[in-house]
Every structure is written in structure tokens, then in C-alpha cells.
GROMACS .gro file of C-alpha atoms in nm:
model
  405
    1MET     CA    1  -5.836  -2.186   6.273
    2ASN     CA    2  -5.761  -2.360   6.632
    3PHE     CA    3  -5.424  -2.388   6.777
    4SER     CA    4  -5.340  -2.617   7.073
    5TYR     CA    5  -5.040  -2.732   7.226
    6MET     CA    6  -5.003  -3.131   7.169
    7GLU     CA    7  -4.892  -3.303   7.487
    8ASN     CA    8  -5.028  -3.653   7.457
    9GLU     CA    9  -4.844  -3.915   7.243
   10SER     CA   10  -5.048  -4.022   6.960
   11PRO     CA   11  -5.239  -4.363   6.971
   12THR     CA   12  -5.210  -4.400   6.593
   13ARG     CA   13  -5.057  -4.717   6.478
   14ILE     CA   14  -4.800  -4.627   6.187
   15LYS     CA   15  -4.595  -4.897   6.033
   16VAL     CA   16  -4.330  -4.858   5.740
   17ILE     CA   17  -4.237  -5.159   5.549
   18GLY     CA   18  -3.922  -5.151   5.348
   19VAL     CA   19  -3.942  -5.368   5.040
   20GLY     CA   20  -3.661  -5.494   4.834
   21GLY     CA   21  -3.303  -5.357   4.870
   22ALA     CA   22  -3.373  -5.003   4.815
   23GLY     CA   23  -3.658  -5.009   5.046
   24GLY     CA   24  -3.451  -5.166   5.336
   25ASN     CA   25  -3.201  -4.919   5.281
   26ALA     CA   26  -3.459  -4.641   5.325
   27VAL     CA   27  -3.566  -4.810   5.657
   28ASN     CA   28  -3.193  -4.830   5.788
   29ASN     CA   29  -3.160  -4.472   5.704
   30MET     CA   30  -3.490  -4.376   5.885
   31ILE     CA   31  -3.403  -4.564   6.176
   32ASP     CA   32  -3.038  -4.399   6.190
   33SER     CA   33  -3.228  -4.074   6.178
   34GLU     CA   34  -3.444  -4.163   6.476
   35LEU     CA   35  -3.772  -4.136   6.327
   36LYS     CA   36  -4.037  -4.115   6.579
   37GLY     CA   37  -4.368  -4.293   6.639
   38VAL     CA   38  -4.342  -4.560   6.387
   39LYS     CA   39  -4.240  -4.948   6.367
   40PHE     CA   40  -4.032  -5.092   6.101
   41ILE     CA   41  -4.077  -5.418   5.874
   42VAL     CA   42  -3.858  -5.510   5.586
   43ALA     CA   43  -3.939  -5.758   5.346
   44ASN     CA   44  -3.676  -5.924   5.075
   45THR     CA   45  -3.606  -6.197   4.875
   46ASP     CA   46  -3.237  -6.145   4.962
   47ALA     CA   47  -3.154  -6.315   5.287
   48GLN     CA   48  -2.824  -6.133   5.288
   49ALA     CA   49  -2.993  -5.816   5.283
   50LEU     CA   50  -3.214  -5.895   5.546
   51ASP     CA   51  -2.941  -5.990   5.792
   52ILE     CA   52  -2.779  -5.650   5.766
   53SER     CA   53  -3.128  -5.475   5.838
   54LYS     CA   54  -3.189  -5.259   6.150
   55ALA     CA   55  -3.569  -5.317   6.162
   56GLU     CA   56  -3.734  -5.509   6.433
   57HIS     CA   57  -3.946  -5.744   6.219
   58LYS     CA   58  -3.806  -5.910   5.887
   59ILE     CA   59  -3.983  -6.099   5.629
   60GLN     CA   60  -3.805  -6.322   5.397
   61LEU     CA   61  -4.004  -6.333   5.078
   62GLY     CA   62  -4.038  -6.653   4.853
   63ALA     CA   63  -3.774  -6.844   5.047
   64LYS     CA   64  -3.878  -7.167   4.856
   65LEU     CA   65  -3.882  -6.999   4.526
   66THR     CA   66  -3.562  -6.771   4.555
   67GLN     CA   67  -3.358  -6.990   4.800
   68GLY     CA   68  -3.275  -6.638   4.960
   69LEU     CA   69  -3.090  -6.529   4.647
   70GLY     CA   70  -3.302  -6.237   4.547
   71ALA     CA   71  -3.555  -6.185   4.253
   72GLY     CA   72  -3.285  -6.151   3.971
   73ALA     CA   73  -3.437  -5.815   3.879
   74ASN     CA   74  -3.745  -5.987   3.766
   75PRO     CA   75  -4.073  -5.845   3.912
   76ASN     CA   76  -4.276  -6.159   3.823
   77THR     CA   77  -4.044  -6.343   4.074
   78GLY     CA   78  -4.081  -6.061   4.322
   79ARG     CA   79  -4.442  -6.095   4.289
   80GLU     CA   80  -4.470  -6.476   4.323
   81ALA     CA   81  -4.210  -6.448   4.635
   82ALA     CA   82  -4.461  -6.217   4.809
   83LEU     CA   83  -4.766  -6.421   4.732
   84GLU     CA   84  -4.566  -6.717   4.910
   85ASN     CA   85  -4.576  -6.506   5.227
   86THR     CA   86  -4.906  -6.336   5.225
   87ASP     CA   87  -5.012  -6.483   5.568
   88GLU     CA   88  -4.687  -6.349   5.735
   89ILE     CA   89  -4.713  -6.014   5.569
   90ARG     CA   90  -5.089  -5.987   5.688
   91GLU     CA   91  -5.014  -6.058   6.042
   92ALA     CA   92  -4.748  -5.818   6.061
   93LEU     CA   93  -4.968  -5.518   5.918
   94GLN     CA   94  -5.298  -5.627   6.049
   95ASP     CA   95  -5.315  -5.392   6.347
   96SER     CA   96  -5.216  -5.066   6.176
   97HIS     CA   97  -5.408  -4.740   6.114
   98MET     CA   98  -5.167  -4.637   5.833
   99VAL     CA   99  -4.884  -4.823   5.638
  100PHE     CA  100  -4.601  -4.655   5.432
  101ILE     CA  101  -4.475  -4.904   5.147
  102THR     CA  102  -4.153  -4.781   5.054
  103ALA     CA  103  -3.931  -4.925   4.769
  104GLY     CA  104  -3.704  -4.846   4.461
  105PHE     CA  105  -3.891  -4.959   4.174
  106GLY     CA  106  -3.737  -5.097   3.848
  107GLY     CA  107  -3.583  -5.397   3.999
  108GLY     CA  108  -3.751  -5.730   4.077
  109THR     CA  109  -3.841  -5.753   4.481
  110GLY     CA  110  -3.947  -5.386   4.510
  111THR     CA  111  -4.143  -5.373   4.169
  112GLY     CA  112  -4.309  -5.710   4.227
  113ALA     CA  113  -4.387  -5.743   4.593
  114ALA     CA  114  -4.496  -5.395   4.678
  115PRO     CA  115  -4.836  -5.434   4.483
  116VAL     CA  116  -4.896  -5.755   4.657
  117ILE     CA  117  -4.831  -5.600   5.009
  118ALA     CA  118  -5.055  -5.289   4.919
  119GLU     CA  119  -5.346  -5.547   4.820
  120ILE     CA  120  -5.334  -5.695   5.172
  121CYS     CA  121  -5.337  -5.371   5.329
  122LYS     CA  122  -5.628  -5.276   5.110
  123ASP     CA  123  -5.807  -5.596   5.227
  124LEU     CA  124  -5.743  -5.495   5.578
  125GLY     CA  125  -5.894  -5.130   5.540
  126ILE     CA  126  -5.554  -4.977   5.623
  127LEU     CA  127  -5.477  -4.621   5.490
  128THR     CA  128  -5.181  -4.697   5.259
  129VAL     CA  129  -4.910  -4.474   5.106
  130ALA     CA  130  -4.662  -4.584   4.871
  131VAL     CA  131  -4.328  -4.383   4.833
  132VAL     CA  132  -4.144  -4.528   4.562
  133SER     CA  133  -3.826  -4.399   4.383
  134LYS     CA  134  -3.791  -4.407   3.992
  135PRO     CA  135  -3.445  -4.551   3.860
  136PHE     CA  136  -3.170  -4.333   3.753
  137SER     CA  137  -3.166  -4.324   3.367
  138PHE     CA  138  -2.816  -4.489   3.348
  139GLU     CA  139  -2.992  -4.772   3.493
  140GLY     CA  140  -3.141  -4.859   3.147
  141LYS     CA  141  -3.467  -4.859   2.977
  142LYS     CA  142  -3.574  -5.174   3.093
  143ARG     CA  143  -3.571  -5.092   3.455
  144ALA     CA  144  -3.734  -4.785   3.373
  145GLN     CA  145  -4.027  -4.938   3.191
  146GLN     CA  146  -4.058  -5.197   3.489
  147ALA     CA  147  -4.090  -4.922   3.722
  148GLU     CA  148  -4.360  -4.730   3.528
  149GLU     CA  149  -4.559  -5.064   3.511
  150GLY     CA  150  -4.518  -5.130   3.894
  151ILE     CA  151  -4.643  -4.770   3.953
  152ASN     CA  152  -4.944  -4.824   3.745
  153ASN     CA  153  -5.031  -5.131   3.928
  154LEU     CA  154  -4.973  -4.946   4.279
  155ARG     CA  155  -5.203  -4.655   4.183
  156ASP     CA  156  -5.522  -4.891   4.166
  157ILE     CA  157  -5.455  -5.040   4.497
  158THR     CA  158  -5.302  -4.778   4.721
  159ASP     CA  159  -5.447  -4.468   4.870
  160THR     CA  160  -5.166  -4.239   4.764
  161VAL     CA  161  -4.854  -4.300   4.559
  162ILE     CA  162  -4.553  -4.074   4.608
  163THR     CA  163  -4.305  -4.112   4.323
  164ILE     CA  164  -3.940  -3.997   4.359
  165PRO     CA  165  -3.758  -3.962   4.030
  166ASN     CA  166  -3.390  -4.042   4.112
  167ASP     CA  167  -3.268  -3.826   3.821
  168ARG     CA  168  -3.391  -3.509   3.974
  169LEU     CA  169  -3.172  -3.574   4.262
  170ARG     CA  170  -2.901  -3.424   4.052
  171GLY     CA  171  -3.061  -3.092   4.115
  172LEU     CA  172  -3.013  -3.136   4.493
  173ALA     CA  173  -2.680  -3.326   4.513
  174GLY     CA  174  -2.493  -3.110   4.234
  175GLN     CA  175  -2.219  -3.198   3.990
  176GLY     CA  176  -1.945  -3.422   4.076
  177THR     CA  177  -2.155  -3.593   4.353
  178LYS     CA  178  -2.021  -3.945   4.404
  179LEU     CA  179  -2.238  -4.218   4.304
  180VAL     CA  180  -2.273  -4.372   4.658
  181ASP     CA  181  -2.395  -4.042   4.786
  182MET     CA  182  -2.645  -3.994   4.504
  183PHE     CA  183  -2.798  -4.335   4.636
  184LEU     CA  184  -2.768  -4.198   4.996
  185LYS     CA  185  -2.959  -3.880   4.883
  186ALA     CA  186  -3.241  -4.104   4.738
  187ASP     CA  187  -3.274  -4.274   5.078
  188GLU     CA  188  -3.284  -3.937   5.255
  189ILE     CA  189  -3.573  -3.814   5.031
  190LEU     CA  190  -3.756  -4.131   5.105
  191HIS     CA  191  -3.711  -4.074   5.450
  192HIS     CA  192  -3.829  -3.712   5.448
  193SER     CA  193  -4.151  -3.798   5.247
  194VAL     CA  194  -4.249  -4.037   5.520
  195LYS     CA  195  -4.123  -3.807   5.804
  196GLY     CA  196  -4.317  -3.501   5.650
  197ILE     CA  197  -4.658  -3.714   5.727
  198THR     CA  198  -4.600  -3.903   6.045
  199ASP     CA  199  -4.447  -3.574   6.224
  200LEU     CA  200  -4.779  -3.406   6.171
  201ILE     CA  201  -4.928  -3.698   6.376
  202MET     CA  202  -4.678  -3.810   6.627
  203LEU     CA  203  -4.480  -3.504   6.724
  204THR     CA  204  -4.548  -3.240   6.936
  205GLY     CA  205  -4.648  -2.880   6.782
  206LEU     CA  206  -4.880  -2.585   6.812
  207VAL     CA  207  -5.130  -2.705   6.553
  208ASN     CA  208  -5.359  -2.963   6.678
  209LEU     CA  209  -5.347  -3.229   6.360
  210ASP     CA  210  -5.459  -3.595   6.390
  211PHE     CA  211  -5.462  -3.922   6.201
  212ALA     CA  212  -5.840  -3.838   6.076
  213ASP     CA  213  -5.697  -3.495   5.932
  214VAL     CA  214  -5.419  -3.677   5.725
  215LYS     CA  215  -5.658  -3.967   5.622
  216THR     CA  216  -5.877  -3.696   5.476
  217THR     CA  217  -5.623  -3.573   5.248
  218MET     CA  218  -5.453  -3.898   5.168
  219SER     CA  219  -5.740  -4.130   5.130
  220LYS     CA  220  -5.799  -4.240   4.775
  221ALA     CA  221  -5.594  -3.974   4.655
  222GLY     CA  222  -5.414  -4.118   4.376
  223MET     CA  223  -5.086  -3.992   4.253
  224ALA     CA  224  -4.903  -3.739   4.471
  225LEU     CA  225  -4.588  -3.509   4.469
  226MET     CA  226  -4.369  -3.386   4.723
  227GLY     CA  227  -4.142  -3.084   4.786
  228ILE     CA  228  -3.922  -2.980   5.037
  229GLY     CA  229  -3.780  -2.629   5.116
  230ILE     CA  230  -3.539  -2.538   5.385
  231ALA     CA  231  -3.437  -2.171   5.457
  232SER     CA  232  -3.278  -1.956   5.746
  233GLY     CA  233  -3.254  -1.581   5.807
  234ASP     CA  234  -3.526  -1.309   5.840
  235ASN     CA  235  -3.723  -1.432   5.530
  236ARG     CA  236  -3.689  -1.792   5.605
  237ALA     CA  237  -4.071  -1.868   5.600
  238ILE     CA  238  -4.146  -1.746   5.263
  239GLU     CA  239  -3.830  -1.870   5.120
  240ALA     CA  240  -3.883  -2.242   5.247
  241ALA     CA  241  -4.260  -2.224   5.101
  242GLU     CA  242  -4.122  -2.100   4.772
  243LYS     CA  243  -3.857  -2.362   4.766
  244ALA     CA  244  -4.097  -2.626   4.869
  245ILE     CA  245  -4.350  -2.559   4.563
  246SER     CA  246  -4.047  -2.507   4.315
  247HIS     CA  247  -3.874  -2.835   4.454
  248PRO     CA  248  -3.671  -3.041   4.205
  249LEU     CA  249  -3.870  -3.336   4.268
  250LEU     CA  250  -4.187  -3.191   4.130
  251GLU     CA  251  -4.067  -3.292   3.776
  252ASP     CA  252  -4.171  -2.909   3.633
  253ILE     CA  253  -4.530  -2.981   3.733
  254SER     CA  254  -4.693  -2.708   3.943
  255ILE     CA  255  -4.898  -2.804   4.248
  256ALA     CA  256  -5.146  -2.560   4.135
  257GLY     CA  257  -5.503  -2.733   4.103
  258ALA     CA  258  -5.418  -2.999   4.344
  259ARG     CA  259  -5.715  -3.166   4.506
  260GLY     CA  260  -5.555  -3.193   4.839
  261VAL     CA  261  -5.235  -3.048   5.012
  262LEU     CA  262  -5.063  -3.166   5.325
  263MET     CA  263  -4.821  -2.909   5.443
  264ASN     CA  264  -4.583  -2.947   5.745
  265ILE     CA  265  -4.388  -2.664   5.880
  266THR     CA  266  -4.089  -2.780   6.115
  267CYS     CA  267  -3.858  -2.552   6.288
  268SER     CA  268  -3.753  -2.448   6.636
  269THR     CA  269  -4.006  -2.301   6.910
  270ASP     CA  270  -3.899  -1.963   6.823
  271ILE     CA  271  -4.132  -1.949   6.522
  272THR     CA  272  -4.357  -1.639   6.506
  273MET     CA  273  -4.754  -1.626   6.398
  274GLU     CA  274  -4.633  -1.399   6.109
  275GLU     CA  275  -4.397  -1.668   5.988
  276MET     CA  276  -4.670  -1.947   6.003
  277THR     CA  277  -4.889  -1.693   5.819
  278GLU     CA  278  -4.640  -1.631   5.532
  279ALA     CA  279  -4.563  -1.969   5.478
  280SER     CA  280  -4.910  -2.102   5.462
  281ASP     CA  281  -5.036  -1.804   5.268
  282ARG     CA  282  -4.775  -1.887   5.006
  283ILE     CA  283  -4.895  -2.239   4.973
  284HIS     CA  284  -5.269  -2.122   4.952
  285GLN     CA  285  -5.194  -1.876   4.672
  286GLU     CA  286  -5.026  -2.146   4.471
  287VAL     CA  287  -5.287  -2.433   4.481
  288GLY     CA  288  -5.597  -2.214   4.475
  289ASP     CA  289  -5.899  -2.205   4.702
  290ASP     CA  290  -6.058  -2.526   4.604
  291ALA     CA  291  -5.804  -2.759   4.758
  292GLU     CA  292  -5.842  -2.917   5.063
  293ILE     CA  293  -5.549  -2.795   5.273
  294ILE     CA  294  -5.434  -2.986   5.582
  295TRP     CA  295  -5.150  -2.832   5.761
  296GLY     CA  296  -4.956  -2.850   6.085
  297GLN     CA  297  -4.639  -2.724   6.285
  298THR     CA  298  -4.368  -2.944   6.453
  299PHE     CA  299  -4.076  -2.874   6.658
  300ASP     CA  300  -3.719  -2.983   6.614
  301GLU     CA  301  -3.468  -2.771   6.780
  302SER     CA  302  -3.186  -2.946   6.606
  303LEU     CA  303  -3.273  -2.722   6.305
  304GLY     CA  304  -3.144  -2.408   6.487
  305ASP     CA  305  -3.247  -2.116   6.266
  306GLU     CA  306  -3.353  -2.307   5.992
  307MET     CA  307  -3.731  -2.369   5.879
  308ARG     CA  308  -3.824  -2.678   5.667
  309VAL     CA  309  -4.154  -2.662   5.485
  310THR     CA  310  -4.285  -3.021   5.335
  311VAL     CA  311  -4.565  -3.002   5.076
  312ILE     CA  312  -4.727  -3.311   4.958
  313ALA     CA  313  -4.982  -3.237   4.689
  314THR     CA  314  -5.256  -3.516   4.611
  315GLY     CA  315  -5.508  -3.525   4.358
  316ILE     CA  316  -5.331  -3.362   4.065
  317GLY     CA  317  -5.435  -3.463   3.720
  318GLN     CA  318  -5.312  -3.827   3.630
  319GLU     CA  319  -5.166  -3.745   3.285
  320GLU     CA  320  -4.959  -3.464   3.434
  321ILE     CA  321  -4.802  -3.684   3.722
  322THR     CA  322  -4.768  -4.009   3.582
  323ALA     CA  323  -4.612  -3.916   3.239
  324PRO     CA  324  -4.455  -3.565   3.229
  325ASN     CA  325  -4.224  -3.660   2.967
  326VAL     CA  326  -4.475  -3.805   2.751
  327LEU     CA  327  -4.702  -3.513   2.794
  328SER     CA  328  -4.436  -3.276   2.668
  329ILE     CA  329  -4.406  -3.469   2.377
  330ASN     CA  330  -4.791  -3.484   2.303
  331LYS     CA  331  -4.802  -3.095   2.347
  332PRO     CA  332  -4.678  -3.016   1.993
  333ARG     CA  333  -4.856  -3.325   1.858
  334ASN     CA  334  -5.191  -3.191   1.981
  335LYS     CA  335  -5.119  -2.822   1.848
  336LYS     CA  336  -4.915  -2.828   1.536
  337PRO     CA  337  -5.152  -3.075   1.342
  338ALA     CA  338  -5.457  -2.883   1.436
  339LYS     CA  339  -5.387  -2.582   1.228
  340PRO     CA  340  -5.316  -2.758   0.883
  341GLU     CA  341  -5.587  -3.008   0.918
  342THR     CA  342  -5.893  -2.798   0.850
  343PRO     CA  343  -5.789  -2.594   0.531
  344GLU     CA  344  -5.603  -2.904   0.398
  345VAL     CA  345  -5.913  -3.116   0.433
  346GLU     CA  346  -6.157  -2.851   0.327
  347SER     CA  347  -5.994  -2.819   0.003
  348HIS     CA  348  -6.008  -3.156  -0.053
  349ASP     CA  349  -6.196  -3.190  -0.414
  350LYS     CA  350  -6.360  -3.537  -0.327
  351LEU     CA  351  -6.520  -3.395  -0.014
  352ARG     CA  352  -6.718  -3.085  -0.163
  353SER     CA  353  -7.089  -3.152  -0.246
  354PRO     CA  354  -7.126  -3.249  -0.632
  355THR     CA  355  -7.275  -2.963  -0.851
  356GLN     CA  356  -7.612  -3.021  -1.061
  357GLU     CA  357  -7.397  -3.045  -1.372
  358GLU     CA  358  -7.191  -3.324  -1.225
  359LEU     CA  359  -7.477  -3.494  -1.098
  360ALA     CA  360  -7.627  -3.516  -1.438
  361THR     CA  361  -7.317  -3.629  -1.608
  362TRP     CA  362  -7.179  -3.835  -1.326
  363ASP     CA  363  -7.464  -4.088  -1.211
  364GLU     CA  364  -7.269  -4.390  -1.138
  365GLU     CA  365  -7.019  -4.187  -0.906
  366ALA     CA  366  -7.296  -3.956  -0.738
  367PRO     CA  367  -7.436  -4.233  -0.487
  368VAL     CA  368  -7.070  -4.311  -0.350
  369VAL     CA  369  -7.041  -3.937  -0.287
  370ARG     CA  370  -7.367  -3.898  -0.090
  371ARG     CA  371  -7.311  -4.211   0.115
  372VAL     CA  372  -6.944  -4.091   0.216
  373VAL     CA  373  -7.077  -3.741   0.287
  374LYS     CA  374  -7.385  -3.886   0.500
  375ARG     CA  375  -7.183  -4.144   0.685
  376ALA     CA  376  -6.916  -3.893   0.783
  377ALA     CA  377  -7.182  -3.632   0.899
  378ASN     CA  378  -7.367  -3.911   1.111
  379GLU     CA  379  -7.056  -4.026   1.297
  380ASP     CA  380  -6.925  -3.686   1.374
  381GLY     CA  381  -7.134  -3.395   1.294
  382ARG     CA  382  -6.869  -3.153   1.412
  383ASN     CA  383  -6.610  -3.270   1.153
  384ILE     CA  384  -6.752  -3.417   0.794
  385ASN     CA  385  -6.381  -3.491   0.710
  386ARG     CA  386  -6.322  -3.704   1.009
  387HIS     CA  387  -6.196  -4.030   0.810
  388PHE     CA  388  -5.915  -3.830   0.608
  389GLY     CA  389  -5.813  -3.645   0.913
  390ASP     CA  390  -5.754  -3.990   1.085
  391SER     CA  391  -5.550  -4.130   0.811
  392GLU     CA  392  -5.301  -3.823   0.854
  393ASN     CA  393  -5.252  -3.905   1.208
  394LEU     CA  394  -5.105  -4.256   1.124
  395GLU     CA  395  -4.769  -4.070   1.056
  396ILE     CA  396  -4.756  -3.938   1.426
  397PRO     CA  397  -4.647  -4.272   1.592
  398THR     CA  398  -4.331  -4.275   1.374
  399PHE     CA  399  -4.246  -3.928   1.439
  400LEU     CA  400  -4.282  -3.981   1.811
  401ARG     CA  401  -4.073  -4.290   1.805
  402ARG     CA  402  -3.806  -4.090   1.642
  403LYS     CA  403  -3.824  -3.826   1.893
  404ALA     CA  404  -3.815  -4.075   2.182
  405ASP     CA  405  -3.488  -4.265   2.020
   0.00000   0.00000   0.00000
């Protein structure tokens, strides 16, 4: 592994576009936190929200359609508003190497407009990473459903989608946290998701990492998960790595088997070679030898004795990432019916072959029996009783609906 000290400023042009209210808030937080090396854009249907934005470039979406009053929590309105301003969006993004689209999903503008912006980035050939938050459960099922639909739309357009489930922030903020602080925590996580990637490209560090390295991991990577670990003291490296791979935002999903991993180790200049080895070895151990692991180290003297490890795992199985809650319901569905099905169907009288005595005395029914057996065997040689097994599964949707309710 080659190490070099990075003196020169990166020529990579990176832009962050915050879409909708949550996206605009996240951009303000990044600006306040002095995120280095990126240009900020905000796009919103709400003219009042744009007025308080600290971004250097502001785009009012759908001024004719919404009159600057917002999208009314309707993603279709958000989409139509963005389509009204495609030329302006394209002009703002066209010279970029990489674009981060950040938004809160579930409402109107972010959910509806972000996929339109992603489509423009795709047309321009820009590496595009969407970092979007899912709504809190108390915001209602409709917003949750709209968020999932929006994420599904993004998955087919962007290179990488990082989802931040807001409900998981409770594990970071603790009980009794004020609501306003919880939303600030959501903005902070969106900020760290972007910072963990941009710092690798833009900031000085010991490990030479460039835009091409990041592009290798994140281009056409699909859904991604992020974990952050912070620790101090003698064992800070291994502890920070452990916290990163068991982070609440990982939604109980292991990063083992990830196709690609982007890892950023951030600390002061007193980091030792042993610490870098410990942290990286722990991540390697978790994801396995087949993953493409891109890692770097950046300096931040403000951390003092603390070390921060940011891990972004890409290319994990689609089902595991996009629907962990549905998967947990489906697991017993797959396991439990499988056991009784075989003996139950095999004991079914109508499915056994007729005896010679029955054939002699039951001539009218015999052809029916032969046709059913032959057709079942031809359609699925592994299971002659396929049609009866399918009829039993008709009860499962009702069961699942009751579980979900």
C-alpha cells in the first residue's frame, strides 16, 4: 500500500444540492460546519425557505405552479415543479465531477424533485450520490410510503443511494431528547454522510486518495449503508471501527458481503501506524476478502484525542437494504410453511397414483387423475403437488396484513 502526504488542493468539482426543506436545512448545517471543498445549491418550492438559506446558489422550483408556497406534501407537485426548472438545474450542475443530492423523503418537494435532479445528473454523466432521510414513524404511514416510493425511483437513476432512517436516530440521541434536537441530529447525520466522502478527496491526509478511487466504489453501486464510530483512549482505533460497523443507522444489517466499502479514518496528526492497521483490519474482517475497499486517512486537529471512522458500504443485497422490516416478516413465512407442506401434500389421497383395481372399477375418473399428475410433473418436476401448495399460500397475505397492522 502506497502512502503519500497530500499537499495540493484537489481539482475535483463537487457540488451538494439540498432539495426541499430538510435538504435546505442540511445544507445550512454543512455551511455552518465549514464543510470544505464543495459548492452548495438549494432547490425548493418554498420561497420563504429559500430566503433563509445560506447557500450561494438558490433555485426556486415551480414558481408558476406553486406560487412559491411549497408542494403541499405532494410528490407529484414536487416533480412537476422541478420539471419547470430543468434548464436552470442543468446549468447549475453541468461542470461537476460529483453531485450529492440531499433531501428528506416523505414530503412533496424532496421526494418529487430529487429524482428529476438525479436524472439531469445522469444525463450529464456526473457521479451522483443521493443521501436521503426516511421520515420518523410519528409522521404517519403516508409519508413513509411516499418515502419508499421516492427511494425506489432514485435507485434506478443515481449511482449510490444512502438512506438515513430517522427513527434510528433515537439510538444516537437518547431518551428525553427534544424534538428540535432530533431533527438537528438528522441534519448532522446527513452532513457526516457527505463529509465522510468529500474529506477523502478534498482534505490533506497520509493516504493518497483521489476522485477516481471514490468513483470506483460508488459508481453504479446501488443502495448503500453508512456507519460512524468515534472513540478515544488507548484502544480508540479498534473501538471506533467496531462502533462504525455496529452503528444504529445500519438498521440491524451487517455490512458483510458488501461489494464495495469506502472507509475514512479521521483524527489528529498523532495517529500511529498500528492504529491505522487495527481499524482497517477490523473492517476487512467484517466485509470479507471479496469486497473492493477504498480507504483513506484525513487530519482534523479539532478532534483532539478522538478518532472517527466512517464506513460506507455499497452493493449490499437489494432486499436486505431496501426492506429490512419486510424481510423480517418474510423470514418466518419462508421457514414455517416449508415444513408441513411436504408431508401434508404427500398424504393427500387425490394425488397418489391409482391402483390397478381402482383403474378397473373407476374408468371415468382415471383419465382425470392421469392428466392432473402429468401436468403437475411437466410444469415442475421438483414438486408434483405444486398446485395444492400454491392454494395454501393464499392465506399468507391475510396473516401478513394482520402482523403489519
